[in-house]
Coordinates of C-alpha atoms and ligand atoms in Angstrom, one line a residue:
M23 CA 0.0 0.0 0.0
A24 CA 1.5 3.4 -0.9
I25 CA 1.9 5.9 1.9
K26 CA 0.1 9.1 0.9
K27 CA 1.7 12.3 2.2
N28 CA -0.7 14.0 4.5
K29 CA 0.6 15.3 7.8
M30 CA -1.1 15.0 11.1
K31 CA 0.5 16.8 14.1
V32 CA 1.4 14.6 17.0
K33 CA 3.0 16.1 20.1
N34 CA 1.7 13.9 22.9
I35 CA 1.6 10.1 23.0
C36 CA 0.0 8.0 25.7
C37 CA 0.5 4.3 26.1
I38 CA -1.9 2.3 28.3
G39 CA 0.0 -0.7 29.8
A40 CA 3.4 -0.3 31.5
G41 CA 4.5 -4.0 31.1
Y42 CA 7.2 -5.8 29.2
V43 CA 6.0 -4.1 25.9
G44 CA 4.6 -0.7 27.0
G45 CA 7.6 0.3 29.2
P46 CA 10.5 -0.6 26.8
T47 CA 8.8 0.4 23.5
M48 CA 7.8 3.8 24.8
A49 CA 11.2 4.4 26.4
V50 CA 12.8 3.9 23.0
I51 CA 10.2 6.1 21.2
A52 CA 10.9 8.8 23.8
L53 CA 14.6 8.4 23.4
K54 CA 14.5 8.6 19.6
C55 CA 11.8 11.3 19.4
P56 CA 12.8 14.1 21.9
H57 CA 10.2 16.4 20.3
L58 CA 7.4 14.2 21.6
N59 CA 6.0 13.8 25.2
V60 CA 5.5 10.1 25.9
T61 CA 3.4 9.1 29.0
V62 CA 3.0 5.5 30.0
V63 CA 0.0 4.8 32.2
D64 CA -1.1 1.7 34.1
N65 CA -3.8 0.8 36.6
N66 CA -1.2 -1.0 38.6
S67 CA 0.2 1.8 40.7
E68 CA 3.1 -0.4 42.1
R69 CA 4.3 -0.8 38.6
I70 CA 4.2 2.9 37.9
K71 CA 6.1 3.5 41.1
A72 CA 8.8 1.1 40.1
W73 CA 9.2 2.6 36.6
N74 CA 9.7 6.0 38.4
G75 CA 12.0 4.4 40.9
P76 CA 15.7 3.4 41.0
L77 CA 17.1 2.2 37.7
D78 CA 18.4 -1.1 39.1
S79 CA 14.9 -2.2 40.1
L80 CA 12.7 -1.3 37.1
P81 CA 9.8 -3.7 36.7
V82 CA 11.3 -5.2 33.6
Y83 CA 14.9 -6.5 33.5
E84 CA 16.3 -5.9 30.0
P85 CA 19.9 -5.4 29.0
G86 CA 20.4 -1.7 28.0
L87 CA 17.0 -0.6 29.3
P88 CA 18.1 1.3 32.4
E89 CA 20.3 3.6 30.2
V90 CA 17.5 4.3 27.8
V91 CA 15.0 5.0 30.6
S92 CA 17.4 7.1 32.5
K93 CA 18.0 9.4 29.6
A94 CA 14.4 9.6 28.4
R95 CA 12.9 9.9 31.9
S96 CA 14.9 13.0 32.6
R97 CA 13.4 14.6 29.5
N98 CA 10.2 13.5 27.8
L99 CA 9.2 10.1 29.2
F100 CA 6.7 9.9 32.0
F101 CA 5.1 7.1 34.0
S102 CA 1.8 7.9 35.5
S103 CA -1.4 6.6 37.1
D104 CA -3.4 9.4 35.6
I105 CA -5.1 7.5 32.8
K106 CA -7.8 10.1 32.3
G107 CA -5.5 13.1 32.1
S108 CA -3.0 11.3 29.8
I109 CA -5.8 10.2 27.4
E110 CA -7.2 13.7 27.3
K111 CA -4.0 15.4 26.3
S112 CA -2.7 12.9 23.7
E113 CA -3.3 12.8 20.0
M114 CA -2.0 9.2 19.7
I115 CA -2.8 6.4 22.2
F116 CA -1.1 3.0 22.2
M117 CA -2.8 0.0 23.8
A118 CA -0.1 -2.3 25.2
V119 CA -2.2 -4.3 27.7
N120 CA -2.1 -8.0 28.2
T121 CA -4.2 -10.3 26.0
P122 CA -3.9 -13.7 27.8
T123 CA -5.7 -16.9 27.0
K124 CA -9.3 -16.9 28.1
T125 CA -10.0 -18.9 31.2
E126 CA -13.8 -18.9 31.0
G127 CA -16.7 -18.5 28.5
D128 CA -16.6 -19.2 24.8
G129 CA -13.1 -20.1 23.7
A130 CA -11.9 -20.8 27.2
G131 CA -8.3 -22.3 27.1
M132 CA -7.8 -21.1 23.5
G133 CA -9.1 -17.8 22.4
A134 CA -7.6 -14.4 23.6
D135 CA -9.2 -12.6 26.5
L136 CA -9.8 -9.2 25.2
R137 CA -11.3 -7.7 28.4
Y138 CA -8.2 -5.5 29.0
I139 CA -8.3 -4.2 25.4
E140 CA -12.0 -3.5 25.8
A141 CA -11.5 -1.7 29.1
C142 CA -8.9 0.5 27.4
A143 CA -11.3 1.3 24.6
K144 CA -14.0 2.3 27.1
D145 CA -11.6 4.6 28.9
I146 CA -10.5 6.2 25.6
A147 CA -14.1 6.7 24.6
K148 CA -15.0 8.1 28.0
Y149 CA -12.1 10.5 28.5
S150 CA -11.4 11.8 25.0
N151 CA -12.4 15.4 24.1
S152 CA -10.7 15.4 20.7
N153 CA -10.1 13.0 17.8
K154 CA -7.4 10.4 18.4
I155 CA -5.3 7.8 16.7
V156 CA -5.7 4.6 18.6
I157 CA -3.0 1.9 18.1
E158 CA -3.2 -1.8 18.8
K159 CA 0.3 -2.6 20.2
S160 CA -0.9 -5.7 22.0
T161 CA -1.1 -8.9 20.1
V162 CA -4.8 -9.4 19.2
P163 CA -6.9 -11.8 17.1
I164 CA -7.7 -10.8 13.6
R165 CA -10.6 -8.3 13.3
T166 CA -10.1 -6.9 16.9
A167 CA -10.0 -3.4 15.4
E168 CA -13.6 -3.8 14.5
K169 CA -14.6 -4.5 18.1
I170 CA -12.5 -1.6 19.3
K171 CA -14.2 0.7 16.8
E172 CA -17.6 -0.4 18.0
I173 CA -16.7 0.6 21.6
L174 CA -15.1 3.9 20.6
D175 CA -18.0 4.9 18.3
Q176 CA -20.2 4.8 21.4
N177 CA -18.6 8.0 22.6
E178 CA -21.1 10.8 23.2
K179 CA -19.0 13.6 21.6
A180 CA -19.1 12.4 18.0
L181 CA -15.3 12.2 17.9
N182 CA -13.4 10.4 15.2
F183 CA -11.0 7.5 16.1
E184 CA -8.6 6.0 13.6
I185 CA -7.5 2.5 14.6
L186 CA -4.1 1.2 13.6
S187 CA -2.5 -2.1 14.1
N188 CA 1.2 -1.9 15.0
P189 CA 2.2 -5.2 16.5
E190 CA 5.4 -5.5 18.5
F191 CA 8.1 -8.0 17.5
L192 CA 10.6 -7.5 20.2
A193 CA 12.0 -10.6 22.0
E194 CA 12.7 -10.3 25.7
G195 CA 16.3 -10.2 26.6
T196 CA 17.2 -8.4 23.4
A197 CA 14.3 -5.9 23.4
V198 CA 16.3 -2.7 23.3
N199 CA 18.4 -3.8 20.4
D200 CA 15.3 -5.3 18.6
M201 CA 13.7 -1.9 18.9
F202 CA 16.7 0.1 17.8
N203 CA 17.3 -2.2 14.8
P204 CA 14.0 -3.8 13.9
D205 CA 13.7 -6.3 11.0
R206 CA 10.6 -4.4 10.1
V207 CA 7.9 -2.1 11.6
L208 CA 4.4 -3.2 10.6
I209 CA 1.6 -0.7 10.5
G210 CA -1.9 -1.6 9.4
G211 CA -4.5 1.0 8.7
S212 CA -7.7 1.6 6.8
E213 CA -7.5 2.8 3.3
T214 CA -9.7 5.8 3.8
K215 CA -8.1 9.3 3.7
S216 CA -8.2 9.7 7.4
G217 CA -6.9 6.2 7.9
Q218 CA -3.9 6.9 5.6
K219 CA -3.2 10.2 7.5
A220 CA -3.1 8.2 10.7
V221 CA -0.8 5.6 9.2
N222 CA 1.5 8.3 8.0
A223 CA 1.6 10.0 11.4
L224 CA 2.9 6.7 12.9
V225 CA 5.3 6.1 10.0
E226 CA 6.8 9.5 10.7
I227 CA 7.4 8.6 14.4
Y228 CA 9.3 5.4 13.5
A229 CA 11.1 7.1 10.7
N230 CA 13.1 9.1 13.3
W231 CA 15.3 6.0 13.6
V232 CA 14.1 3.2 11.3
S233 CA 14.7 3.5 7.5
K234 CA 11.5 3.8 5.5
E235 CA 12.2 0.6 3.5
K236 CA 11.8 -1.3 6.8
I237 CA 8.4 0.3 7.6
L238 CA 5.8 -1.9 6.0
T239 CA 2.2 -0.6 5.7
T240 CA -0.7 -3.0 5.1
N241 CA -4.4 -3.2 5.8
V242 CA -5.4 -3.7 9.4
W243 CA -6.3 -7.3 9.1
S244 CA -3.0 -8.4 7.5
S245 CA -1.2 -6.6 10.2
E246 CA -3.1 -8.2 13.0
L247 CA -2.8 -11.7 11.5
S248 CA 0.9 -11.3 10.6
K249 CA 1.8 -11.0 14.3
L250 CA 0.0 -14.2 15.3
A251 CA 1.4 -16.0 12.2
S252 CA 5.0 -14.8 12.9
N253 CA 4.9 -16.2 16.4
A254 CA 3.4 -19.4 15.2
M255 CA 6.1 -19.8 12.5
L256 CA 8.9 -19.2 15.1
A257 CA 7.4 -21.6 17.6
Q258 CA 6.8 -24.2 14.8
R259 CA 10.6 -24.2 14.1
I260 CA 11.3 -25.0 17.7
S261 CA 8.8 -27.7 17.9
S262 CA 10.1 -29.2 14.6
I263 CA 13.7 -29.4 15.9
N264 CA 12.5 -30.6 19.4
S265 CA 10.5 -33.4 17.7
L266 CA 13.6 -34.4 15.8
S267 CA 15.7 -34.4 19.0
A268 CA 13.6 -37.3 20.2
L269 CA 14.4 -39.2 17.0
C270 CA 18.1 -38.3 17.4
E271 CA 18.2 -39.9 20.8
K272 CA 16.8 -43.1 19.4
T273 CA 19.1 -43.3 16.5
G274 CA 22.5 -41.9 17.5
A275 CA 22.2 -38.7 15.4
N276 CA 23.3 -35.5 17.2
I277 CA 20.7 -32.8 17.3
D278 CA 23.1 -29.9 17.4
E279 CA 24.8 -31.3 14.3
L280 CA 21.5 -31.8 12.7
S281 CA 20.4 -28.2 13.4
K282 CA 23.6 -26.9 11.8
A283 CA 23.3 -29.1 8.8
I284 CA 19.7 -28.1 8.2
G285 CA 20.2 -24.4 9.0
M286 CA 23.1 -23.9 6.7
D287 CA 20.6 -24.2 3.8
H288 CA 20.0 -20.5 3.3
R289 CA 16.4 -21.2 2.5
I290 CA 15.9 -22.5 6.0
G291 CA 18.4 -20.5 8.0
L292 CA 20.2 -21.1 11.3
Y293 CA 17.9 -19.2 13.7
F294 CA 15.3 -20.8 16.0
L295 CA 16.6 -24.3 15.4
K296 CA 18.1 -24.8 18.9
A297 CA 16.7 -27.9 20.6
S298 CA 15.5 -27.2 24.1
V299 CA 13.4 -28.3 27.0
G300 CA 10.5 -26.5 25.2
F301 CA 9.7 -22.9 24.5
G302 CA 8.2 -20.7 27.2
G303 CA 7.2 -17.1 27.5
S304 CA 4.0 -15.3 27.7
C305 CA 3.2 -15.3 24.0
F306 CA 4.1 -18.4 21.9
Q307 CA 1.6 -20.7 23.4
K308 CA -1.2 -18.2 23.9
D309 CA -0.8 -16.8 20.3
I310 CA -0.8 -20.3 18.7
L311 CA -3.8 -21.4 20.7
N312 CA -5.5 -18.2 19.6
L313 CA -4.6 -19.0 16.0
V314 CA -6.0 -22.5 16.5
Y315 CA -9.2 -21.0 17.9
L316 CA -9.6 -18.6 15.0
C317 CA -9.1 -21.4 12.4
K318 CA -11.7 -23.5 14.2
Y319 CA -14.0 -20.5 14.3
Y320 CA -13.7 -20.1 10.5
G321 CA -14.3 -23.9 10.0
L322 CA -10.7 -24.6 9.1
D323 CA -10.3 -27.7 11.2
E324 CA -7.3 -29.2 9.4
V325 CA -5.4 -25.9 9.6
A326 CA -6.3 -25.7 13.3
E327 CA -5.0 -29.2 14.0
Y328 CA -1.7 -28.4 12.1
W329 CA -0.9 -25.5 14.4
H330 CA -2.2 -27.2 17.5
Q331 CA 0.5 -29.8 17.1
V332 CA 3.2 -27.2 17.7
V333 CA 1.9 -26.7 21.2
K334 CA 1.4 -30.4 21.8
I335 CA 5.0 -31.2 20.8
N336 CA 6.1 -28.5 23.2
N337 CA 4.3 -30.1 26.1
Y338 CA 5.7 -33.5 25.0
Q339 CA 9.2 -32.1 25.1
K340 CA 8.9 -30.6 28.6
N341 CA 7.4 -33.9 29.9
R342 CA 10.1 -35.9 28.1
F343 CA 12.9 -33.9 29.6
A344 CA 11.6 -34.4 33.2
Q345 CA 10.9 -38.1 32.5
K346 CA 14.5 -38.6 31.3
I347 CA 15.8 -37.4 34.6
I348 CA 13.4 -39.6 36.5
D349 CA 14.3 -42.6 34.3
H350 CA 17.9 -42.0 34.9
F351 CA 17.4 -42.5 38.6
G352 CA 15.5 -45.7 38.1
G353 CA 11.9 -44.5 37.9
D354 CA 11.5 -42.2 40.8
L355 CA 13.3 -39.4 42.6
K356 CA 12.6 -40.3 46.2
G357 CA 15.5 -39.3 48.4
K358 CA 17.2 -37.4 45.5
T359 CA 18.0 -33.7 45.4
I360 CA 17.8 -32.0 42.1
G361 CA 19.4 -28.5 41.5
I362 CA 17.3 -26.4 39.2
L363 CA 19.5 -23.9 37.3
G364 CA 17.3 -21.2 35.9
W365 CA 13.6 -20.3 36.3
A366 CA 13.2 -17.5 33.7
F367 CA 11.7 -18.7 30.4
K368 CA 14.9 -17.6 28.6
A369 CA 18.2 -15.8 29.5
N370 CA 18.5 -12.1 30.1
T371 CA 15.0 -11.6 31.4
N372 CA 13.3 -11.8 34.8
D373 CA 10.1 -13.0 33.1
T374 CA 8.9 -16.5 34.1
R375 CA 5.6 -16.6 32.3
E376 CA 5.0 -20.1 30.9
S377 CA 8.6 -21.0 31.7
A378 CA 9.4 -24.7 31.0
A379 CA 11.1 -24.7 34.4
I380 CA 7.7 -24.5 36.1
D381 CA 6.4 -27.7 34.5
V382 CA 9.7 -29.6 34.7
A383 CA 10.2 -28.8 38.4
E384 CA 6.6 -29.9 39.2
K385 CA 7.1 -33.3 37.5
L386 CA 10.4 -33.8 39.4
Y387 CA 8.9 -32.8 42.7
N388 CA 5.9 -35.1 42.1
S389 CA 8.3 -37.9 41.5
G390 CA 9.7 -37.4 45.0
A391 CA 12.6 -35.0 44.4
T392 CA 13.8 -32.3 46.8
L393 CA 14.5 -29.2 44.7
E394 CA 17.0 -26.5 45.1
I395 CA 16.3 -23.7 42.7
Y396 CA 18.5 -20.8 41.6
D397 CA 18.0 -18.1 38.9
P398 CA 20.2 -15.0 38.7
M399 CA 17.4 -12.6 38.0
V400 CA 14.1 -14.0 39.3
K401 CA 13.2 -13.1 42.8
P402 CA 12.5 -16.0 45.2
E403 CA 8.9 -14.7 45.8
T404 CA 8.2 -14.9 42.1
I405 CA 9.4 -18.6 42.1
I406 CA 7.2 -19.3 45.1
N407 CA 4.2 -17.6 43.5
D408 CA 4.7 -19.5 40.2
I409 CA 4.7 -22.8 42.2
K410 CA 1.6 -21.8 44.1
D411 CA -0.3 -20.5 41.0
Y412 CA 0.7 -23.1 38.4
W413 CA 1.4 -26.4 40.0
S414 CA -1.6 -28.6 40.3
I415 CA -0.8 -29.8 43.8
K416 CA -0.9 -27.5 46.8
I417 CA 2.4 -26.5 48.3
Y418 CA 2.8 -25.3 51.9
E419 CA 4.9 -22.2 52.7
N420 CA 7.4 -24.1 54.8
D421 CA 7.8 -27.1 52.5
K422 CA 11.2 -28.5 53.3
K423 CA 11.5 -30.1 49.9
I424 CA 11.7 -26.8 48.0
K425 CA 14.6 -24.5 48.7
I426 CA 15.3 -21.4 46.7
N427 CA 18.9 -20.2 46.6
Q428 CA 19.9 -16.6 46.0
T429 CA 23.4 -17.6 45.0
P430 CA 24.6 -20.5 42.9
N431 CA 25.9 -22.2 46.1
F432 CA 24.1 -25.5 46.3
A433 CA 24.0 -28.0 49.1
E434 CA 26.7 -30.6 49.2
K435 CA 24.4 -33.4 48.2
I436 CA 22.9 -32.6 44.8
D437 CA 22.2 -35.7 42.8
G438 CA 21.7 -33.9 39.5
F439 CA 21.4 -30.5 38.0
A440 CA 18.7 -29.6 35.5
V441 CA 19.8 -26.6 33.5
L442 CA 16.6 -25.0 32.4
T443 CA 17.6 -21.4 31.3
E444 CA 20.6 -20.7 29.1
W445 CA 22.0 -18.0 31.4
E446 CA 25.6 -17.1 30.4
E447 CA 26.8 -17.6 33.9
F448 CA 25.7 -21.2 33.9
K449 CA 28.2 -22.0 31.2
N450 CA 31.1 -21.5 33.5
L451 CA 29.2 -22.9 36.4
Q452 CA 28.5 -26.0 34.4
L453 CA 32.2 -26.5 33.7
D454 CA 32.9 -26.2 37.4
L455 CA 30.0 -28.5 38.2
S456 CA 31.1 -31.0 35.6
K457 CA 34.5 -31.1 37.3
V458 CA 32.9 -31.8 40.7
F459 CA 30.5 -34.3 39.3
D460 CA 32.8 -35.7 36.7
G461 CA 30.4 -34.9 34.0
R462 CA 27.6 -36.9 35.6
N463 CA 24.0 -36.0 36.2
I464 CA 23.9 -32.6 34.6
F465 CA 20.7 -32.5 32.5
E466 CA 21.1 -29.7 30.0
R467 CA 18.1 -28.0 28.4
S468 CA 19.1 -29.3 25.0
L469 CA 19.2 -32.8 26.5
Y470 CA 23.0 -33.1 26.4
S471 CA 25.2 -33.9 29.3
I472 CA 27.8 -31.2 29.8
G473 CA 31.3 -31.9 28.9
K474 CA 30.3 -34.8 26.7
N475 CA 28.9 -34.9 23.2
T476 CA 27.8 -38.4 23.2
N477 CA 25.4 -39.8 20.6
D478 CA 22.9 -41.2 22.9
N479 CA 22.4 -37.8 24.6
D480 CA 21.7 -39.5 27.8
C481 CA 22.7 -38.1 31.1
K482 CA 25.9 -39.8 31.9
Ligands
NAD513 P1 2.3 -7.2 30.8 O1 1.3 -8.1 31.5 O2 3.7 -7.2 31.1 O3 1.8 -5.7 30.8 C1 0.4 -5.3 30.6 C2 0.1 -4.2 31.5 O4 -1.1 -3.6 31.2 C3 0.1 -4.5 33.0 O5 1.0 -3.7 33.7 C4 -1.4 -4.2 33.4 O6 -1.5 -3.7 34.7 C5 -1.7 -3.2 32.4 N1 -3.2 -3.1 32.2 C6 -4.1 -4.0 31.9 N2 -5.3 -3.5 31.7 C7 -5.2 -2.2 31.9 C8 -6.1 -1.1 31.8 N3 -7.4 -1.3 31.5 N4 -5.7 0.1 32.1 C9 -4.4 0.4 32.4 N5 -3.5 -0.6 32.5 C10 -3.9 -1.9 32.2 O7 2.1 -7.7 29.2 P2 3.2 -7.6 28.1 O8 4.2 -8.7 28.2 O9 3.7 -6.2 28.1 O10 2.3 -7.8 26.8 C11 1.4 -6.9 26.3 C12 0.9 -7.3 25.0 O11 2.0 -7.2 24.0 C13 0.3 -8.7 24.9 O12 -0.7 -8.6 23.9 C14 1.5 -9.5 24.3 O13 1.0 -10.6 23.6 C15 2.1 -8.5 23.4 N6 3.6 -8.8 23.2 C16 4.4 -9.1 24.2 C17 5.7 -9.3 24.0 C18 6.7 -9.6 25.2 O14 7.8 -9.9 24.9 N7 6.2 -9.6 26.4 C19 6.3 -9.1 22.8 C20 5.4 -8.7 21.7 C21 4.1 -8.5 21.9
UGA514 C1 9.0 -14.1 21.0 C2 9.3 -13.7 19.5 O1 10.7 -14.1 19.3 C3 9.2 -12.2 19.4 O2 9.4 -11.8 18.0 C4 7.8 -11.8 19.8 O3 7.6 -10.4 19.7 C5 7.5 -12.3 21.2 O4 7.7 -13.7 21.3 C6 6.1 -12.0 21.6 O5 5.2 -11.8 20.8 O6 5.9 -12.0 22.8 P1 10.2 -14.1 23.3 O7 9.1 -15.1 23.7 O8 10.5 -12.9 24.2 O9 9.9 -13.5 21.8 O10 11.6 -14.9 23.2 P2 12.2 -15.9 22.1 O11 13.6 -15.6 21.9 O12 11.3 -16.0 20.9 O13 12.2 -17.3 22.9 C7 10.9 -17.9 23.2 C8 11.2 -19.3 23.8 O14 11.7 -20.2 22.8 C9 12.2 -19.3 24.9 O15 11.8 -20.2 25.9 C10 13.5 -19.8 24.2 O16 14.4 -20.4 25.1 C11 12.9 -20.8 23.2 N1 13.8 -21.1 22.0 C12 14.1 -20.1 21.2 C13 14.2 -22.4 21.8 O17 13.8 -23.3 22.5 N2 15.0 -22.6 20.7 C14 15.3 -21.6 19.8 O18 16.0 -21.9 18.8 C15 14.9 -20.3 20.1

């Protein structure tokens, strides 16, 4: 779609949602656009307080983020609980609220819960006194813009709202660099004159640091669906390689060698082919389930089943990893202590949402193991809350079989270590540990024993 030149003046931006996306994306926009005032609002006042607090305890841990926040916060980046005031004064409003999997009603367990998006739209309709550009930054099902429009059009002041889709593609742990150097920025808008004016206004903001060739404009529906499809394609590669890791273990092929051999074909590429204990994070599973739900809704059962398999293989892989440890010790872990290295869903983040560690640890515990858990960035209370919230069995506060370490100093008697997050510091630690344990009983997330590269991939 061609971008028509038609300027719309934007001076104040508001972002609703100060989470892993809202905080970092707005900090980068503020840094790169000193002529704009950027205010991030949230109904969680503790989060806002933390964003305004010391740089070493921002709510989101991201390499490079404190430097960006520090510079922008002293100039044109504001974190506030004043949702009304911020909506009133802004010409452009981003919605970066959570869109989790629904837990009840139609589509429970699969479809996206849009209640936070709807609440934002209601606030925007209620507090606006002038026309606005409203931007879906959150990941949403295709045709969500239609629902947002319905809500906004109920405003009593006959205002005009242009809705754009501008999905975020950052990955946690590399978010700042991903935003500084995006592969592409995607903006979907309506093809009307006012729609194109709104698209252009957003293009101009990104053009402050992203070259125009990388700013792709499409219709709203293509943009909304591209985000779900991108995550599904990335996750599909991980499930594909993880499924092959099971075959490697049966046959004597080496999964790392296989990944390299496959990935060196430039048509396939090397990225996202690293076998693991299974993907985690707040988005892959929920976005694929949402895609599955949409396909079923449109009567595309075969397509739905194809994508559902990506999540099923991921669950299989997490289960398989834990089972390998249990089998190694002869079928149960009674009397054994397992050290869990890493709780975050990937390195360089403090985010534990859908982390494979949660499921693996539960299965080990249920098999009788005592657990000693350590993660360099995740707070002990987060680990405890994850256990309480996501394990199916009830755990008591003073359970002696779960210990959380704040340093990598483990008890003398550890029967095996499960390395569940690829933190850099574990690489050295693993070398030390493999000396201590003579290479035995270290269960690495790619199912290799450390210090060995044996074909059977079993835990020596
Ligand atoms: P998050 O849970 O970290 O943050 C969402 C924030 O929105 C929370 O602080 C919550 O308090 C706030 N909020 C919810 N409803 C609100 C309301 N009505 N008014 C004011 N504040 C409200 O979520 P996140 O990880 O930042 O993800 C946000 C969206 O971005 C999701 O749709 C997600 O799929 C998508 N996304 C996430 C990532 C990622 O790496 N986390 C990357 C790309 C896209
Ligand atoms: C992912 C996408 O990469 C982002 O583009 C997207 O914006 C984001 O989801 C989102 O929508 O939330 P993220 O989940 O932060 O980003 O991190 P990834 O690097 O994609 O890792 C996800 C999971 O896959 C992690 O558990 C990671 O360890 C695992 N993974 C990744 C593998 O197991 N193997 C790989 O080769 C790569």
